[in-house]
Short mmCIF file of C-alpha atoms in Angstrom, two decimals:
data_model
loop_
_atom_site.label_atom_id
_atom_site.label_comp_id
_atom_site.label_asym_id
_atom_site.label_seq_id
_atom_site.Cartn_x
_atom_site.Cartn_y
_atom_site.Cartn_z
CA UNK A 1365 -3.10 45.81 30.00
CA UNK A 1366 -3.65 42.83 32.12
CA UNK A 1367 -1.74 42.15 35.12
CA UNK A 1368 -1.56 40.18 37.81
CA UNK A 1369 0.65 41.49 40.87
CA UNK A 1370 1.81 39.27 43.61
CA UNK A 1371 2.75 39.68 47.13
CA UNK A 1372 6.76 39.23 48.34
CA UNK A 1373 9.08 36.17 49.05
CA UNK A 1374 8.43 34.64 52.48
CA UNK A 1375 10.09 32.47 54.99
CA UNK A 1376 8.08 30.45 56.84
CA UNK A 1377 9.26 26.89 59.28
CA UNK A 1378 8.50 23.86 58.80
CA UNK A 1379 4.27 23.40 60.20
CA UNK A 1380 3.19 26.92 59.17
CA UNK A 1381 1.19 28.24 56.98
CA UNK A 1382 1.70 31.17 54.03
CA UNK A 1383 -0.94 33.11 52.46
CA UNK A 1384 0.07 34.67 49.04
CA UNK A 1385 -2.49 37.47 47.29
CA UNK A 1386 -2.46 38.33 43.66
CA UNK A 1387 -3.89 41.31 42.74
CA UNK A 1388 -5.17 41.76 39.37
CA UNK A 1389 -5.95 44.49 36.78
CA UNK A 1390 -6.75 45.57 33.23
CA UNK A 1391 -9.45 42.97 32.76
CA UNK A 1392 -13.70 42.44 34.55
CA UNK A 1393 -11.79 40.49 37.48
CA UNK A 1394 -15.27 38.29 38.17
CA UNK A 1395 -15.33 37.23 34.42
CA UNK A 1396 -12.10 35.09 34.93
CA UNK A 1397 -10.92 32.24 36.82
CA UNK A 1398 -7.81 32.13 39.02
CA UNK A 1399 -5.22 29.48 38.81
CA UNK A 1400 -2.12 28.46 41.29
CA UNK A 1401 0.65 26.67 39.21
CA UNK A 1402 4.27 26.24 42.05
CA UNK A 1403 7.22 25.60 40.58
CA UNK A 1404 10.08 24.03 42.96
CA UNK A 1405 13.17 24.41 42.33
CA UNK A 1406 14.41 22.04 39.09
CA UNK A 1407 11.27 21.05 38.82
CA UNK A 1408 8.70 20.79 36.52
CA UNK A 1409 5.34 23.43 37.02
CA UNK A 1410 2.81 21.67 39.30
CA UNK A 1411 -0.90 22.95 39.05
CA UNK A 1412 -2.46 23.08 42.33
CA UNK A 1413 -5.97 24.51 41.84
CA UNK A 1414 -8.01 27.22 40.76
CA UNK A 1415 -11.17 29.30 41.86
CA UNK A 1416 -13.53 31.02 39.96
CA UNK A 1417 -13.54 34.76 40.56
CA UNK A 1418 -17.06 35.51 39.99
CA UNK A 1419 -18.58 32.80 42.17
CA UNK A 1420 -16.46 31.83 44.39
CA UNK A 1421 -16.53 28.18 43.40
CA UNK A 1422 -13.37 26.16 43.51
CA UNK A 1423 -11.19 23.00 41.95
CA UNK A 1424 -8.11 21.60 44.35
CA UNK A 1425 -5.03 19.36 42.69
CA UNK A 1426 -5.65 16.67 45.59
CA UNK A 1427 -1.99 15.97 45.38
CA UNK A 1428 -1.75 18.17 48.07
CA UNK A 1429 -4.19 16.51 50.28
CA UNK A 1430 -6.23 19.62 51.56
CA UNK A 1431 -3.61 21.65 52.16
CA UNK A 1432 -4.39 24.44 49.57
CA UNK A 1433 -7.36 26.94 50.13
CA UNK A 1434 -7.93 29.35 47.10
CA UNK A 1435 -10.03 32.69 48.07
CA UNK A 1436 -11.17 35.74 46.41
CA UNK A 1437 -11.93 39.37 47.42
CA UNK A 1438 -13.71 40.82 44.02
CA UNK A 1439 -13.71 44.42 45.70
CA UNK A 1440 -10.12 44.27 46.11
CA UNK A 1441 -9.71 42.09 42.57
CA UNK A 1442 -7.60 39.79 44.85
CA UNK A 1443 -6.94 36.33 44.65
CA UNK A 1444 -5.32 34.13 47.24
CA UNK A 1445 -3.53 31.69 48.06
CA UNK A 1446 -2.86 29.56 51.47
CA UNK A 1447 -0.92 26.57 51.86
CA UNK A 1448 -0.85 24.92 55.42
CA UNK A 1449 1.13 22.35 57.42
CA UNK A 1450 4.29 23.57 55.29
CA UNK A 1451 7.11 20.90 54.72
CA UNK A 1452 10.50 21.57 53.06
CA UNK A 1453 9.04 20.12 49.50
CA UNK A 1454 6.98 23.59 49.39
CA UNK A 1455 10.11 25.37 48.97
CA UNK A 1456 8.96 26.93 45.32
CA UNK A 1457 8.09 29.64 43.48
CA UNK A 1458 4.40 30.51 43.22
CA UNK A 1459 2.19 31.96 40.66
CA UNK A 1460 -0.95 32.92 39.63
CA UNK A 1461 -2.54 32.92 36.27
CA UNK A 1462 -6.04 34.14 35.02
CA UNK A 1463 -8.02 31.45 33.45
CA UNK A 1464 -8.70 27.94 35.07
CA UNK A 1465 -7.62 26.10 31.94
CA UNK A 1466 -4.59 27.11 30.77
CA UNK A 1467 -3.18 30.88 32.43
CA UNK A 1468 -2.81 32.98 29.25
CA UNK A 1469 -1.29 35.91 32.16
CA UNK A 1470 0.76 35.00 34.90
CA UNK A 1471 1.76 36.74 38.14
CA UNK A 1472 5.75 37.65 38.55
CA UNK A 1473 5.93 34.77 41.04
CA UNK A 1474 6.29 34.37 44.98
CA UNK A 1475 9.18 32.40 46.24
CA UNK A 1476 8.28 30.54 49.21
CA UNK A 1477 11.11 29.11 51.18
CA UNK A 1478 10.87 26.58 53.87
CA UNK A 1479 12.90 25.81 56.89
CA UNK A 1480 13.14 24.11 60.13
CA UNK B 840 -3.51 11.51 36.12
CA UNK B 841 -2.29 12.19 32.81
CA UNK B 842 1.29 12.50 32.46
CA UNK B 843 2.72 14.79 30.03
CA UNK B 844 6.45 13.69 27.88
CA UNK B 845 8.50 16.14 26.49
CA UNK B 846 11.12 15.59 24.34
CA UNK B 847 14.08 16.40 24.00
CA UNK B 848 15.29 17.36 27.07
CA UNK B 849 17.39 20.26 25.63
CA UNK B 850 18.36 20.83 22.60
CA UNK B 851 20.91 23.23 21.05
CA UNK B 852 20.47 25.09 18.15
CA UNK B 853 21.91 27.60 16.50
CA UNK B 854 20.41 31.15 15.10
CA UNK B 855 18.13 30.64 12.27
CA UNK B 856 17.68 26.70 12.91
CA UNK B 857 14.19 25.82 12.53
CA UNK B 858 13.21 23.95 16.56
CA UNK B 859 10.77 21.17 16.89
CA UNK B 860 9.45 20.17 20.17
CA UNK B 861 7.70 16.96 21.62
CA UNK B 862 5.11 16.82 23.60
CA UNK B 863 3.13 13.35 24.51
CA UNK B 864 0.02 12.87 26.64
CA UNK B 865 -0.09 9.28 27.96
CA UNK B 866 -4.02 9.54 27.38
CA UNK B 867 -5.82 11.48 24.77
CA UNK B 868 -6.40 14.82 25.23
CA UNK B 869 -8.19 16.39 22.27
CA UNK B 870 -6.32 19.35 21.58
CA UNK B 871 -6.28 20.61 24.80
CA UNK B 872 -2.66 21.42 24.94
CA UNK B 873 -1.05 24.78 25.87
CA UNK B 874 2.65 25.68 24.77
CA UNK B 875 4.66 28.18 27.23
CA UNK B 876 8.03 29.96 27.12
CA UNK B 877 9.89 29.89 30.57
CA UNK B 878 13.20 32.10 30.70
CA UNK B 879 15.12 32.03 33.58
CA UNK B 880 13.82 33.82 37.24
CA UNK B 881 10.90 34.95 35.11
CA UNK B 882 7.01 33.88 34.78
CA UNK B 883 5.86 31.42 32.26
CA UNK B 884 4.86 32.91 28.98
CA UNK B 885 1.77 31.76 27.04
CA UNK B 886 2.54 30.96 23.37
CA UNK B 887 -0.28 28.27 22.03
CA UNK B 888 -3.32 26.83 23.47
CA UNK B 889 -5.96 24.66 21.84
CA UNK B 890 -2.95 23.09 20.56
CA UNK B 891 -2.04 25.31 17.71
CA UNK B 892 -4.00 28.84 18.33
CA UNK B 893 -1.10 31.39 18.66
CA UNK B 894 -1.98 33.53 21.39
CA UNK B 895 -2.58 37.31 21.05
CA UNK B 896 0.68 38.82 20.38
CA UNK B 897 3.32 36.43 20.18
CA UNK B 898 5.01 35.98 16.36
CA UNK B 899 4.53 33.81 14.26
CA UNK B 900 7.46 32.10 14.06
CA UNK B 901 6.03 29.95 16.77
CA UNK B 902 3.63 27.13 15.98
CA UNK B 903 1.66 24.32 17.20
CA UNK B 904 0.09 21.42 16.24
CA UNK B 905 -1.22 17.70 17.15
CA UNK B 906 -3.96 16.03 18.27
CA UNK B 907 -4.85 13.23 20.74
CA UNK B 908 -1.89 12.28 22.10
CA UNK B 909 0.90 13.82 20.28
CA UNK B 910 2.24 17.37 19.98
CA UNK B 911 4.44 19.68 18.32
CA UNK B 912 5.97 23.22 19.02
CA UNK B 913 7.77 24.34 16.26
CA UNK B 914 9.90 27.68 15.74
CA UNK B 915 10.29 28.39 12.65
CA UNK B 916 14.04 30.62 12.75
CA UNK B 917 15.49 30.78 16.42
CA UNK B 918 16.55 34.04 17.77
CA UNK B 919 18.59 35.09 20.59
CA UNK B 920 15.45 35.63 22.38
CA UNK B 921 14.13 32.23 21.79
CA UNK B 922 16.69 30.44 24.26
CA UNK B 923 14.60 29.63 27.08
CA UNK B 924 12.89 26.67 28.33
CA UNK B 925 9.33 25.21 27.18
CA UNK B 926 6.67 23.64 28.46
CA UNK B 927 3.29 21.81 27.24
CA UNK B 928 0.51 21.67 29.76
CA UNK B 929 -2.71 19.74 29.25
CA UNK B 930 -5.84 20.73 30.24
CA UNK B 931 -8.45 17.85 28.94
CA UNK B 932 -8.91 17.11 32.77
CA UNK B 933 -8.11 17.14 36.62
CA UNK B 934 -5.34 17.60 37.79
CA UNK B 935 -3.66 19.78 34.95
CA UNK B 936 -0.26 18.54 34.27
CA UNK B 937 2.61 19.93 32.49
CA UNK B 938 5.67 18.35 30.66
CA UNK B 939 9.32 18.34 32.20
CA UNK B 940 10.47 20.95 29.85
CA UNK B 941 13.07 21.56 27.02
CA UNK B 942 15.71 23.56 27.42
CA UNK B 943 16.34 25.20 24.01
CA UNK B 944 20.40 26.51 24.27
CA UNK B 945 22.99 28.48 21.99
CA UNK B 946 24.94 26.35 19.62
#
């Protein structure tokens, strides 16, 4: 069955960086797209970009002003995700979902908490 | 960007009620709409994309439809499992946007 597994909650201050993996299984990883959908807290789900796991290519939300980078390691059928210069408004939770339409799988979620 | 409207807010309902959700795109969108079920601490769930394809293993009770700019989620007869909150998401074009939710509560 499919699933997508994703790395544990972080801490990080205010002006760093996180890096969250997803690893995948039960499907051809490079036949799928990735996509990175946060969710702060009350809010609504706010897409933030996706990369396609067979090529490498990639689409950024540029709400977030090229602060995302999306990578891939297809021997390790791991996605990830990196968001830099951190502010408070990142505290979220994080997901991944396969597909770069609509995620018919999603990952359990990262939470992502930022302080000063 | 295209900004999704969801309506009600929350709702509550009562077991057995038949539950019809809003969903408006302030552009059209074809029918590229996705439905998900969000319960509380856990991942979205898909339930409908193309508008009103049911995904792979989720009952029928749940349906879809709409085109252009307005949607509908339906459940046909709400169970306990049901109560959770629910989201459209449009995918007709960059950046993909999702609705504020419903909240779908015990009577």
């Amino acid at each position: 069955q499919v699933q997508l597994v994703q790395s544990g909650a972080e801490v990080k201050k205010t002006g760093a960086s996180v890096n969250i993996s997803c690893k995948a299984s039960g499907y051809t990883f490079t036949s799928y797209a990735m996509h990175w959908v946060r969710q702060a807290p009350g809010q609504r789900l706010e897409w933030m970009g996706w990369i396609n796991a067979g090529n490498g290519d990639t689409k950024y939300s540029q709400n977030f002003q090229g602060r995302v980078t999306i990578t891939r390691d297809s021997s390790a059928r791991t996605a990830y995700m990196e968001l830099s210069s951190l502010r408070s408004e990142d505290t979220a939770v994080y997901y991944c979902a396969r597909r770069h339409d609509y995620g018919d799988y999603w990952g359990q979620g990262t939470l992502v908490t930022v302080s000063s | 960007d295209i900004q999704m409207t969801q309506s009600p807010s929350s709702l509550s309902a009562s077991v057995g009620d038949r539950v019809t959700i809003t969903c408006r795109a302030s552009q059209g969108i074809s029918n590229y709409l996705a439905w998900f079920q969000q319960k509380p601490g856990k991942a979205p769930k898909s339930l409908i994309y193309a508008a009103s394809s049911l995904q792979s293993g989720v009952p029928s009770k749940f349906s879809g439809s709409g085109a252009g700019t307005d949607f509908t989620l339906t459940i046909s007869s709400l169970q306990p499992e049901d109560f959770a909150t629910y989201y459209c998401q449009q995918y007709n074009s960059y950046p993909l946007t999702f609705g504020g939710g419903t909240k779908v509560e015990i009577k």
